[in-house]
Coordinates of C-alpha atoms in Angstrom, one line a residue:
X1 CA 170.1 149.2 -47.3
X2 CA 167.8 149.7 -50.1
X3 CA 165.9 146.7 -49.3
X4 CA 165.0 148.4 -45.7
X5 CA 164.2 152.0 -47.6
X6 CA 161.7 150.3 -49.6
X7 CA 160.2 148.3 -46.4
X8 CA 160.0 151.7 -44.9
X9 CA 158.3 153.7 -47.6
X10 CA 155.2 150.9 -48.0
X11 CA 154.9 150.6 -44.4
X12 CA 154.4 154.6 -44.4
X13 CA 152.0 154.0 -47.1
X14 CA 150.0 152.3 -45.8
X15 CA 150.1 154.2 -42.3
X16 CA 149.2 156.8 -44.3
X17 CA 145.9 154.6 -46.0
X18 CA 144.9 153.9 -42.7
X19 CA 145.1 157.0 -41.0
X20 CA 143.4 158.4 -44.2
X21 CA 140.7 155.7 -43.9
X22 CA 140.0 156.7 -40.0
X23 CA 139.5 160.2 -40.8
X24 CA 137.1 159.5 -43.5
X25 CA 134.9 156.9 -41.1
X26 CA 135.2 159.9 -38.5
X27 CA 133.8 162.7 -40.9
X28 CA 131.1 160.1 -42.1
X29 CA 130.2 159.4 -37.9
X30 CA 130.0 162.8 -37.4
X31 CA 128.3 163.9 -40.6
X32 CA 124.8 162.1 -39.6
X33 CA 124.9 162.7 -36.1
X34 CA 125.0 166.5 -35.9
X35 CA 122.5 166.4 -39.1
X36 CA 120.2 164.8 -36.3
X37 CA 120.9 166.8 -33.2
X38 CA 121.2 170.0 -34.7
X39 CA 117.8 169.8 -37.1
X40 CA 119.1 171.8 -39.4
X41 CA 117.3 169.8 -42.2
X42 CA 114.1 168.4 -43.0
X43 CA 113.6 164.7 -42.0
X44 CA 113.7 163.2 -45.1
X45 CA 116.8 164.9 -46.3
X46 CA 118.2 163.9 -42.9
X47 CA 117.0 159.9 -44.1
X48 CA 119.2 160.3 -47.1
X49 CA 122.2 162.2 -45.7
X50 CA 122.0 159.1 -42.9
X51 CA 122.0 156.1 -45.4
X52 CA 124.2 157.7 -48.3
X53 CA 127.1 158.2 -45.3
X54 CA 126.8 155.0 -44.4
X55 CA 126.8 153.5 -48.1
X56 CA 130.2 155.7 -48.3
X57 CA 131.2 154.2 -45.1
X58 CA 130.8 151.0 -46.3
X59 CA 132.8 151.7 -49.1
X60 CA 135.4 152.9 -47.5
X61 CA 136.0 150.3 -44.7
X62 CA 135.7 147.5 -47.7
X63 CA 138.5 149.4 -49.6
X64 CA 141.3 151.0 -46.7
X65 CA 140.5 148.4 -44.2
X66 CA 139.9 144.9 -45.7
X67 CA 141.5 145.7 -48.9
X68 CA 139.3 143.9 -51.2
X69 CA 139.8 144.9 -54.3
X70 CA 143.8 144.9 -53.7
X71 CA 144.4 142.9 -56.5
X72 CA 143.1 140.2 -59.3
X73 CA 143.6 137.0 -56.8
X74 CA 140.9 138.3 -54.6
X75 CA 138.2 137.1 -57.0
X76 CA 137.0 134.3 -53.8
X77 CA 136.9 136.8 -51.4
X78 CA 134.5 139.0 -53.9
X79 CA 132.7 136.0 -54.1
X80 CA 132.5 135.1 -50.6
X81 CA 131.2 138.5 -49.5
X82 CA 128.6 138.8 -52.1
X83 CA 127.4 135.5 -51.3
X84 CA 127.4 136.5 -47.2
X85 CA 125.3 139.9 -48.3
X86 CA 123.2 137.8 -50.4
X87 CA 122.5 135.6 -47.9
X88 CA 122.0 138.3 -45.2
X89 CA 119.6 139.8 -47.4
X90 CA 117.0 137.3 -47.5
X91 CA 117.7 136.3 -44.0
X92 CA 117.0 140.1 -42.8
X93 CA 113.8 141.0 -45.7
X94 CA 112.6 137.8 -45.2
X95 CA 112.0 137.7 -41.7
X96 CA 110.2 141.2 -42.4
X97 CA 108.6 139.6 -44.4
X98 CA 107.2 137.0 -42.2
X99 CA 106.4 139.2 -39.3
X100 CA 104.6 141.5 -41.6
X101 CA 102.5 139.0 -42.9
X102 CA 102.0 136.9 -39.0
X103 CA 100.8 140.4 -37.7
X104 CA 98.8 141.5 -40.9
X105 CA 96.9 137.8 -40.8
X106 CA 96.6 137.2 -37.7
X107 CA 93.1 136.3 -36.4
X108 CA 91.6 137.5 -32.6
X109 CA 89.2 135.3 -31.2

């Protein structure tokens, strides 16, 4: 009996981190989109209110949702993701890169 209380209460935590989690990726949705339609800022402001929700975002899905830093053993899968971003990185600035540089040196006949 007190084995099935204690099943019951984590399972309810963690409902609860999820539903928490959802709300928060909601509010940080909903927070650029009306910064754009309404134009209640400047566009610039609106640039930074866009990217820091989605930085937050980021942080929030890697925390509630694929529990990352969850515990000590999960040193690998830190590993493995900064490795992916790393590689993403250079695939995504260095292709910028490349156009940039194919359209800046590019010679008409």
């Amino acid at each position: 009996m007190n084995f099935c209380n204690y099943k019951n209460k984590n399972y309810n935590k963690e409902t609860k981190s999820y539903i928490v989690a959802f709300l928060l990726s909601l509010i940080l949705t909903i927070i650029p989109f009306l910064s754009v339609k309404i134009h209640f800022f400047d566009i610039k402001i609106n640039y930074f209110i866009i990217i820091f929700s989605a930085l937050i975002q980021i942080i929030v899905h890697f925390l509630y949702f694929l529990h990352l830093p969850d515990s000590s053993n999960d040193y690998w899968n830190l590993m493995s993701l900064l490795f992916s971003l790393i590689i993403i990185f250079i695939i995504v600035f260095g292709s910028i890169w490349v156009m940039y540089n194919l359209n800046h040196h590019v010679v008409f006949s």
